[in-house]
Amino acid sequence: MRIHIVNPSDVSFGTAVITPRWLYVLAAATPAHYGTPLIVDETLEAFVPDTIESGDVVGIGIHTANALRGYQIGRLARERGATVVFGGIHSTLYPDEAREHGAAHSVVKGDGDIVWSQVLADLSAGKLAPLYDGGRIEGGAFLSARWDLLPADKYMWGSVQTIRGCPKHCSFCSVWRTDGQKPRQRTVDDVVREVVALRRRGFRFILLSDDNFYPVTLADLAAAGRRADKSHLENLKAIRAERFELMAQLEQLPDDLVFYTQITMEAAEDPEFLIAMRKAKIRGALVGIESVTPEGLKAVFKDFNHAGEALVTRLQAFGHHGVHVLGSFIFGLPTDKPDTFKATADLAQRAGVSFAQFVMLQPFPGTVDFGKWEKEASAAVTVDSTPLSRYWLIPTALRPKIYAPHPAMSADEIRRRTQATWDEFYRFSLIWKRSKGCVKSMRARIMFVLISKLYRQMYANTGIATDSARVARSARRARVLARLARKFFIASPMPELEMPLRRLVPERPTVT
Ligand code: B12
Ligand code: SF4
């Protein structure tokens, strides 16, 4: 019985930017006596059904966007006599769907780190259950990924998770519901050991693939400090202290490392945290800005963000501390108007955002938005005989890009204006201008341009365009850019690199 682990994707680029972490975590969760799992990442190359033999196990991980391709792979694998097991966020939310559409023998909900070995043991004993619940394991139980299984010369960035879960409750996001609102931090040693393993192999760019790298804000501490019972405050202080301890360890690693993470805007008000990030070589962060207007922020339950000039100041604070911002904006909010697009692009430029993504509002299952939308808007509508409320089952070419009627704009207007905003923000002259503010050497500026162009081709043109010729052209361009960019990212391996010595961070004063 050979074990295959497959990451589905409709588009393969030959080279990928970021290692899909779950593949290598699930490989680590596979007990050695089953042999080394065969890993297939379709963002690199398409899955080949002939590689499956009767009696093999095929584990497929899906999120909503790649569920349909995942189901196709599940059916192909089962036809060849394999046992098919699904996991990942989408399977967690819709386990029955994986059985109905993906020919799953079994489905795993939640974290796979611990439960995967149980699935394999039950299968070997002939008593595979139709459903397993891996739950939400504690931070200390997260497995380290099997980076020794990475194919050579394929990825530009490694990915190491340091924390799971997010205390916020944004309406468009499923993380706080599936991963929970309680931050689950991995141990500092586990994280640093993985970073060292990746740097030894020549990776110097590493995504800290966290939901929110800043789980305790100064406002949280102040609120907890006002409570009579101080246990919550102590708990928050401990979480914060561990973040600083992690950053102090990362600081001691080789200077050529570059980390990138995801963070809420509140970190801009915490200079001590930003200074520690900079020292830890965390050079960039995706900040969920979402909307530049107070009404827009209210609509997505994100009123802890700022709008207007206060927003510009917050974003600039990251830049002043050497943390480059990838601003993430949502278009298609009911409060958006035709002039919101230009206002957003202008603000992104003015605030010194290094990169930006402009996504169109999409109701993702498991979110507050989805719950409302499913009830109100889509019940009766079908596309290709599939209810719109199960849009991920609609063939990609027919799938709508906008899901709810907008009070002021048509779906196509939102799509066209979003595409135009990407085009404007990633205009060569503007990228070149931004590169000057972000990096110094000519080589680094060229790299900045390459990354900007690559990012846009991979995420904007293949995602927003309705024209399949444009999508195919973008995928080809992205392949070429990815090959060019790759050599800028990879450094000489450092096989001798040791773990840094443990250095305890002195206790710091806390704002209460
Ligand atoms: C890092 C990340 C990215 C990176 C991915 C880089 C990469 N190559 O992996 C980038 C930035 C590129 C990205 C892009 C997008 N992402 Co993203 N991303 C994440 C994030 C923050 C962490 C994922 C991760 O690495 N986790 C660590 C691994 C170890 O955990 P895991 O994947 O959950 O896997 C565990 C279990 O699920 C389970 N499991 C998973 N698969 C399988 C399979 C089997 C067989 C078994 C047994 C178990 C199992 O076991 C694993 C170990 O415990 C998640 C948030 C989250 N909490 O998941 C969002 C998340 C997955 N992304 C999300 C979204 C929406 C997107 C985008 C669509 C955003 C956009 N609008 O462009 C794009 C989609 C890109 C694409 N087409 O694939 C949503 C998905 C929602 C949904 N319902 O599908 C999430 C949940 C965030 C959110 N705010 O809701 N993303
Ligand atoms: S969007 Fe970000 S801040 Fe909001 S709940 Fe999701 S992970 Fe947390």
PDB file of C-alpha atoms and ligand atoms in Angstrom, residues 4-9 16-26 29 41 43 58-66 84-94 106-116 119 135 137 142-143 155 157 159-161 163-165 172-176 178-179 184 207-212 260 262 286 326 328 357-360 362-367 391 422 455 458-459 462, ligand 1:
ATOM      1  CA  HIS A   4      -0.028   9.462  -2.264  1.00  0.00           C
ATOM      2  CA  ILE A   5      -0.757  12.963  -0.996  1.00  0.00           C
ATOM      3  CA  VAL A   6      -2.205  15.334  -3.584  1.00  0.00           C
ATOM      4  CA  ASN A   7      -2.643  19.116  -3.610  1.00  0.00           C
ATOM      5  CA  PRO A   8      -5.160  19.811  -6.423  1.00  0.00           C
ATOM      6  CA  SER A   9      -4.925  22.763  -8.794  1.00  0.00           C
ATOM      7  CA  ALA A  16       5.665  27.458  -7.490  1.00  0.00           C
ATOM      8  CA  VAL A  17       6.183  30.392  -5.168  1.00  0.00           C
ATOM      9  CA  ILE A  18       5.319  28.896  -1.771  1.00  0.00           C
ATOM     10  CA  THR A  19       5.557  25.318  -0.526  1.00  0.00           C
ATOM     11  CA  PRO A  20       2.046  24.031   0.323  1.00  0.00           C
ATOM     12  CA  ARG A  21       2.723  23.282   3.940  1.00  0.00           C
ATOM     13  CA  TRP A  22      -0.009  20.742   4.578  1.00  0.00           C
ATOM     14  CA  LEU A  23       1.547  18.264   2.096  1.00  0.00           C
ATOM     15  CA  TYR A  24       4.765  18.106   4.085  1.00  0.00           C
ATOM     16  CA  VAL A  25       2.987  18.082   7.461  1.00  0.00           C
ATOM     17  CA  LEU A  26       0.820  15.159   6.399  1.00  0.00           C
ATOM     18  CA  ALA A  29       2.220  12.444  10.122  1.00  0.00           C
ATOM     19  CA  ASP A  41       1.554  19.304  -5.977  1.00  0.00           C
ATOM     20  CA  THR A  43       0.523  23.852  -8.799  1.00  0.00           C
ATOM     21  CA  VAL A  58      -4.706   8.760  -1.948  1.00  0.00           C
ATOM     22  CA  GLY A  59      -5.017  11.655   0.521  1.00  0.00           C
ATOM     23  CA  ILE A  60      -6.413  14.831  -1.043  1.00  0.00           C
ATOM     24  CA  GLY A  61      -6.498  18.212   0.752  1.00  0.00           C
ATOM     25  CA  ILE A  62      -8.949  20.845  -0.465  1.00  0.00           C
ATOM     26  CA  HIS A  63     -10.005  24.404   0.205  1.00  0.00           C
ATOM     27  CA  THR A  64     -13.088  25.805  -1.494  1.00  0.00           C
ATOM     28  CA  ALA A  65     -11.330  27.141  -4.584  1.00  0.00           C
ATOM     29  CA  ASN A  66      -9.729  23.822  -5.567  1.00  0.00           C
ATOM     30  CA  VAL A  84      -9.522   7.852  -1.204  1.00  0.00           C
ATOM     31  CA  VAL A  85      -9.348  10.101   1.870  1.00  0.00           C
ATOM     32  CA  PHE A  86     -10.182  13.804   1.833  1.00  0.00           C
ATOM     33  CA  GLY A  87      -9.116  16.481   4.317  1.00  0.00           C
ATOM     34  CA  GLY A  88      -8.548  20.247   4.500  1.00  0.00           C
ATOM     35  CA  ILE A  89     -10.795  23.193   5.304  1.00  0.00           C
ATOM     36  CA  HIS A  90     -13.431  22.508   2.655  1.00  0.00           C
ATOM     37  CA  SER A  91     -13.791  18.846   3.635  1.00  0.00           C
ATOM     38  CA  THR A  92     -14.068  19.962   7.254  1.00  0.00           C
ATOM     39  CA  LEU A  93     -17.058  22.087   6.289  1.00  0.00           C
ATOM     40  CA  TYR A  94     -18.641  19.670   3.768  1.00  0.00           C
ATOM     41  CA  SER A 106     -13.281   8.527   4.285  1.00  0.00           C
ATOM     42  CA  VAL A 107     -13.093  12.190   5.252  1.00  0.00           C
ATOM     43  CA  VAL A 108     -10.952  13.857   7.905  1.00  0.00           C
ATOM     44  CA  LYS A 109     -12.233  17.012   9.572  1.00  0.00           C
ATOM     45  CA  GLY A 110      -9.907  19.441  11.359  1.00  0.00           C
ATOM     46  CA  ASP A 111      -6.181  19.067  11.981  1.00  0.00           C
ATOM     47  CA  GLY A 112      -4.578  16.039  10.347  1.00  0.00           C
ATOM     48  CA  ASP A 113      -1.341  15.962  12.408  1.00  0.00           C
ATOM     49  CA  ILE A 114      -2.457  13.300  14.889  1.00  0.00           C
ATOM     50  CA  VAL A 115      -5.493  11.630  13.348  1.00  0.00           C
ATOM     51  CA  TRP A 116      -3.850  10.697  10.013  1.00  0.00           C
ATOM     52  CA  VAL A 119      -6.798   6.628   9.617  1.00  0.00           C
ATOM     53  CA  GLY A 135     -10.181  18.523  16.074  1.00  0.00           C
ATOM     54  CA  ILE A 137      -4.846  20.259  18.478  1.00  0.00           C
ATOM     55  CA  PHE A 142       1.683  20.576  15.626  1.00  0.00           C
ATOM     56  CA  LEU A 143       4.040  18.455  13.585  1.00  0.00           C
ATOM     57  CA  TYR A 155       9.790  26.309  -4.842  1.00  0.00           C
ATOM     58  CA  TRP A 157       9.649  30.185  -0.510  1.00  0.00           C
ATOM     59  CA  SER A 159       6.414  27.982   4.737  1.00  0.00           C
ATOM     60  CA  VAL A 160       6.459  27.562   8.495  1.00  0.00           C
ATOM     61  CA  GLN A 161       3.416  28.002  10.685  1.00  0.00           C
ATOM     62  CA  ILE A 163       0.394  30.032  15.291  1.00  0.00           C
ATOM     63  CA  ARG A 164      -3.093  28.902  14.327  1.00  0.00           C
ATOM     64  CA  GLY A 165      -6.431  30.604  15.057  1.00  0.00           C
ATOM     65  CA  PHE A 172     -15.772  37.227   5.208  1.00  0.00           C
ATOM     66  CA  CYS A 173     -13.265  34.945   6.943  1.00  0.00           C
ATOM     67  CA  SER A 174     -13.714  31.351   8.086  1.00  0.00           C
ATOM     68  CA  VAL A 175     -10.483  31.094  10.080  1.00  0.00           C
ATOM     69  CA  TRP A 176     -11.927  32.112  13.446  1.00  0.00           C
ATOM     70  CA  THR A 178     -12.665  26.595  11.724  1.00  0.00           C
ATOM     71  CA  ASP A 179      -9.304  27.219  13.426  1.00  0.00           C
ATOM     72  CA  ARG A 184      -2.532  28.101  19.367  1.00  0.00           C
ATOM     73  CA  LEU A 207       6.372  32.580   4.738  1.00  0.00           C
ATOM     74  CA  LEU A 208       5.196  32.387   8.338  1.00  0.00           C
ATOM     75  CA  SER A 209       1.890  30.900   7.225  1.00  0.00           C
ATOM     76  CA  ASP A 210      -0.138  32.153  10.145  1.00  0.00           C
ATOM     77  CA  ASP A 211      -3.659  33.446  10.255  1.00  0.00           C
ATOM     78  CA  ASN A 212      -2.584  36.362  12.421  1.00  0.00           C
ATOM     79  CA  TYR A 260       6.933  37.360   5.572  1.00  0.00           C
ATOM     80  CA  GLN A 262       0.030  38.024   7.923  1.00  0.00           C
ATOM     81  CA  LEU A 286      -0.013  40.941   4.493  1.00  0.00           C
ATOM     82  CA  LEU A 326       1.111  43.719   1.118  1.00  0.00           C
ATOM     83  CA  SER A 328      -5.246  43.248   0.896  1.00  0.00           C
ATOM     84  CA  GLN A 357      -4.084  42.498  -3.819  1.00  0.00           C
ATOM     85  CA  PHE A 358      -7.582  43.471  -4.830  1.00  0.00           C
ATOM     86  CA  VAL A 359      -9.950  40.584  -4.312  1.00  0.00           C
ATOM     87  CA  MET A 360     -13.611  40.511  -5.207  1.00  0.00           C
ATOM     88  CA  GLN A 362     -16.684  36.090  -2.340  1.00  0.00           C
ATOM     89  CA  PRO A 363     -18.859  34.326   0.215  1.00  0.00           C
ATOM     90  CA  PHE A 364     -16.589  31.555   1.522  1.00  0.00           C
ATOM     91  CA  PRO A 365     -18.335  28.704   3.317  1.00  0.00           C
ATOM     92  CA  GLY A 366     -18.024  28.824   7.068  1.00  0.00           C
ATOM     93  CA  THR A 367     -18.206  32.621   7.146  1.00  0.00           C
ATOM     94  CA  TYR A 391     -20.718  27.625  -6.631  1.00  0.00           C
ATOM     95  CA  TRP A 422      -4.677  45.651 -10.615  1.00  0.00           C
ATOM     96  CA  TYR A 455       2.267  38.130  -8.260  1.00  0.00           C
ATOM     97  CA  MET A 458      -0.544  34.420 -10.848  1.00  0.00           C
ATOM     98  CA  TYR A 459      -3.220  35.933  -8.657  1.00  0.00           C
ATOM     99  CA  THR A 462      -5.679  33.824 -13.645  1.00  0.00           C
TER     100      THR A 462
HETATM  101  C1  B12 B   1      -0.759  30.330   3.796  1.00  0.00           C
HETATM  102  C2  B12 B   1      -2.123  30.558   3.181  1.00  0.00           C
HETATM  103  C3  B12 B   1      -2.186  30.911   1.840  1.00  0.00           C
HETATM  104  C4  B12 B   1      -0.956  30.963   0.961  1.00  0.00           C
HETATM  105  C5  B12 B   1      -0.782  29.533   0.412  1.00  0.00           C
HETATM  106  C6  B12 B   1       0.643  29.222   0.132  1.00  0.00           C
HETATM  107  C7  B12 B   1       0.824  27.746  -0.065  1.00  0.00           C
HETATM  108  N1  B12 B   1       1.428  27.365  -1.156  1.00  0.00           N
HETATM  109  O1  B12 B   1       0.411  26.977   0.780  1.00  0.00           O
HETATM  110  C8  B12 B   1      -1.422  31.968  -0.135  1.00  0.00           C
HETATM  111  C9  B12 B   1      -1.101  33.373   0.317  1.00  0.00           C
HETATM  112  C10 B12 B   1      -0.861  31.776  -1.519  1.00  0.00           C
HETATM  113  C11 B12 B   1      -2.941  31.770  -0.065  1.00  0.00           C
HETATM  114  C12 B12 B   1      -3.769  32.060  -1.105  1.00  0.00           C
HETATM  115  C13 B12 B   1      -5.139  31.943  -1.029  1.00  0.00           C
HETATM  116  N2  B12 B   1      -5.861  31.639   0.049  1.00  0.00           N
HETATM  117 CO1  B12 B   1      -5.072  31.067   1.679  1.00  0.00          CO
HETATM  118  N3  B12 B   1      -4.490  30.619   3.439  1.00  0.00           N
HETATM  119  C14 B12 B   1      -3.306  30.420   3.940  1.00  0.00           C
HETATM  120  C15 B12 B   1      -3.435  30.116   5.437  1.00  0.00           C
HETATM  121  C16 B12 B   1      -3.192  31.396   6.226  1.00  0.00           C
HETATM  122  C17 B12 B   1      -2.553  29.028   6.025  1.00  0.00           C
HETATM  123  C18 B12 B   1      -2.587  27.716   5.259  1.00  0.00           C
HETATM  124  C19 B12 B   1      -1.536  26.795   5.807  1.00  0.00           C
HETATM  125  O2  B12 B   1      -0.473  26.656   5.260  1.00  0.00           O
HETATM  126  N4  B12 B   1      -1.828  26.168   6.928  1.00  0.00           N
HETATM  127  C20 B12 B   1      -0.932  25.187   7.558  1.00  0.00           C
HETATM  128  C21 B12 B   1      -1.377  23.758   7.226  1.00  0.00           C
HETATM  129  C22 B12 B   1      -0.501  22.754   7.921  1.00  0.00           C
HETATM  130  O3  B12 B   1      -2.714  23.638   7.713  1.00  0.00           O
HETATM  131  P1  B12 B   1      -3.916  23.219   6.788  1.00  0.00           P
HETATM  132  O4  B12 B   1      -3.686  23.610   5.394  1.00  0.00           O
HETATM  133  O5  B12 B   1      -5.189  23.614   7.426  1.00  0.00           O
HETATM  134  O6  B12 B   1      -3.823  21.623   6.833  1.00  0.00           O
HETATM  135  C23 B12 B   1      -4.157  20.886   8.005  1.00  0.00           C
HETATM  136  C24 B12 B   1      -5.604  20.368   8.029  1.00  0.00           C
HETATM  137  O7  B12 B   1      -6.492  21.154   7.264  1.00  0.00           O
HETATM  138  C25 B12 B   1      -5.509  18.958   7.565  1.00  0.00           C
HETATM  139  N5  B12 B   1      -5.502  18.654   6.138  1.00  0.00           N
HETATM  140  C26 B12 B   1      -5.334  19.446   5.075  1.00  0.00           C
HETATM  141  N6  B12 B   1      -5.380  18.718   3.938  1.00  0.00           N
HETATM  142  C27 B12 B   1      -5.546  17.437   4.295  1.00  0.00           C
HETATM  143  C28 B12 B   1      -5.671  16.273   3.531  1.00  0.00           C
HETATM  144  C29 B12 B   1      -5.845  15.050   4.179  1.00  0.00           C
HETATM  145  C30 B12 B   1      -5.962  13.820   3.371  1.00  0.00           C
HETATM  146  C31 B12 B   1      -5.915  14.996   5.596  1.00  0.00           C
HETATM  147  C32 B12 B   1      -6.081  13.727   6.280  1.00  0.00           C
HETATM  148  C33 B12 B   1      -5.803  16.157   6.360  1.00  0.00           C
HETATM  149  C34 B12 B   1      -5.620  17.361   5.699  1.00  0.00           C
HETATM  150  O8  B12 B   1      -4.260  18.556   8.087  1.00  0.00           O
HETATM  151  C35 B12 B   1      -3.318  19.630   7.997  1.00  0.00           C
HETATM  152  C36 B12 B   1      -2.392  19.556   9.185  1.00  0.00           C
HETATM  153  O9  B12 B   1      -3.105  19.717  10.377  1.00  0.00           O
HETATM  154  C37 B12 B   1      -4.940  29.674   5.492  1.00  0.00           C
HETATM  155  C38 B12 B   1      -5.614  29.865   6.817  1.00  0.00           C
HETATM  156  C39 B12 B   1      -5.841  28.560   7.491  1.00  0.00           C
HETATM  157  N7  B12 B   1      -6.032  28.645   8.747  1.00  0.00           N
HETATM  158  O10 B12 B   1      -5.874  27.495   6.901  1.00  0.00           O
HETATM  159  C40 B12 B   1      -5.563  30.507   4.389  1.00  0.00           C
HETATM  160  C41 B12 B   1      -6.808  29.978   3.674  1.00  0.00           C
HETATM  161  C42 B12 B   1      -6.662  28.505   3.422  1.00  0.00           C
HETATM  162  N8  B12 B   1      -6.790  30.710   2.357  1.00  0.00           N
HETATM  163  C43 B12 B   1      -7.932  31.046   1.989  1.00  0.00           C
HETATM  164  C44 B12 B   1      -8.182  31.726   0.776  1.00  0.00           C
HETATM  165  C45 B12 B   1      -9.605  32.199   0.561  1.00  0.00           C
HETATM  166  C46 B12 B   1      -7.169  31.943  -0.138  1.00  0.00           C
HETATM  167  C47 B12 B   1      -7.322  32.624  -1.510  1.00  0.00           C
HETATM  168  C48 B12 B   1      -8.547  32.173  -2.304  1.00  0.00           C
HETATM  169  C49 B12 B   1      -7.270  34.121  -1.253  1.00  0.00           C
HETATM  170  C50 B12 B   1      -7.584  34.939  -2.468  1.00  0.00           C
HETATM  171  N9  B12 B   1      -8.766  35.517  -2.442  1.00  0.00           N
HETATM  172  O11 B12 B   1      -6.815  35.014  -3.354  1.00  0.00           O
HETATM  173  C51 B12 B   1      -6.017  32.208  -2.199  1.00  0.00           C
HETATM  174  C52 B12 B   1      -6.218  30.903  -3.000  1.00  0.00           C
HETATM  175  C53 B12 B   1      -5.007  30.519  -3.744  1.00  0.00           C
HETATM  176  C54 B12 B   1      -5.264  29.279  -4.522  1.00  0.00           C
HETATM  177  N10 B12 B   1      -5.825  29.387  -5.689  1.00  0.00           N
HETATM  178  O12 B12 B   1      -4.979  28.221  -4.042  1.00  0.00           O
HETATM  179  C55 B12 B   1      -9.026  30.631   2.941  1.00  0.00           C
HETATM  180  C56 B12 B   1      -9.774  29.411   2.427  1.00  0.00           C
HETATM  181  C57 B12 B   1     -11.253  29.459   2.738  1.00  0.00           C
HETATM  182  C58 B12 B   1     -11.930  28.293   2.148  1.00  0.00           C
HETATM  183  N11 B12 B   1     -13.116  28.029   2.591  1.00  0.00           N
HETATM  184  O13 B12 B   1     -11.444  27.651   1.278  1.00  0.00           O
HETATM  185  C59 B12 B   1      -8.209  30.398   4.248  1.00  0.00           C
HETATM  186  C60 B12 B   1      -8.802  29.377   5.207  1.00  0.00           C
HETATM  187  C61 B12 B   1      -8.090  31.794   4.928  1.00  0.00           C
HETATM  188  C62 B12 B   1      -9.365  32.502   5.256  1.00  0.00           C
HETATM  189  N12 B12 B   1      -9.227  33.773   5.541  1.00  0.00           N
HETATM  190  O14 B12 B   1     -10.473  32.040   5.306  1.00  0.00           O
HETATM  191  N13 B12 B   1      -3.293  31.275   1.092  1.00  0.00           N
END
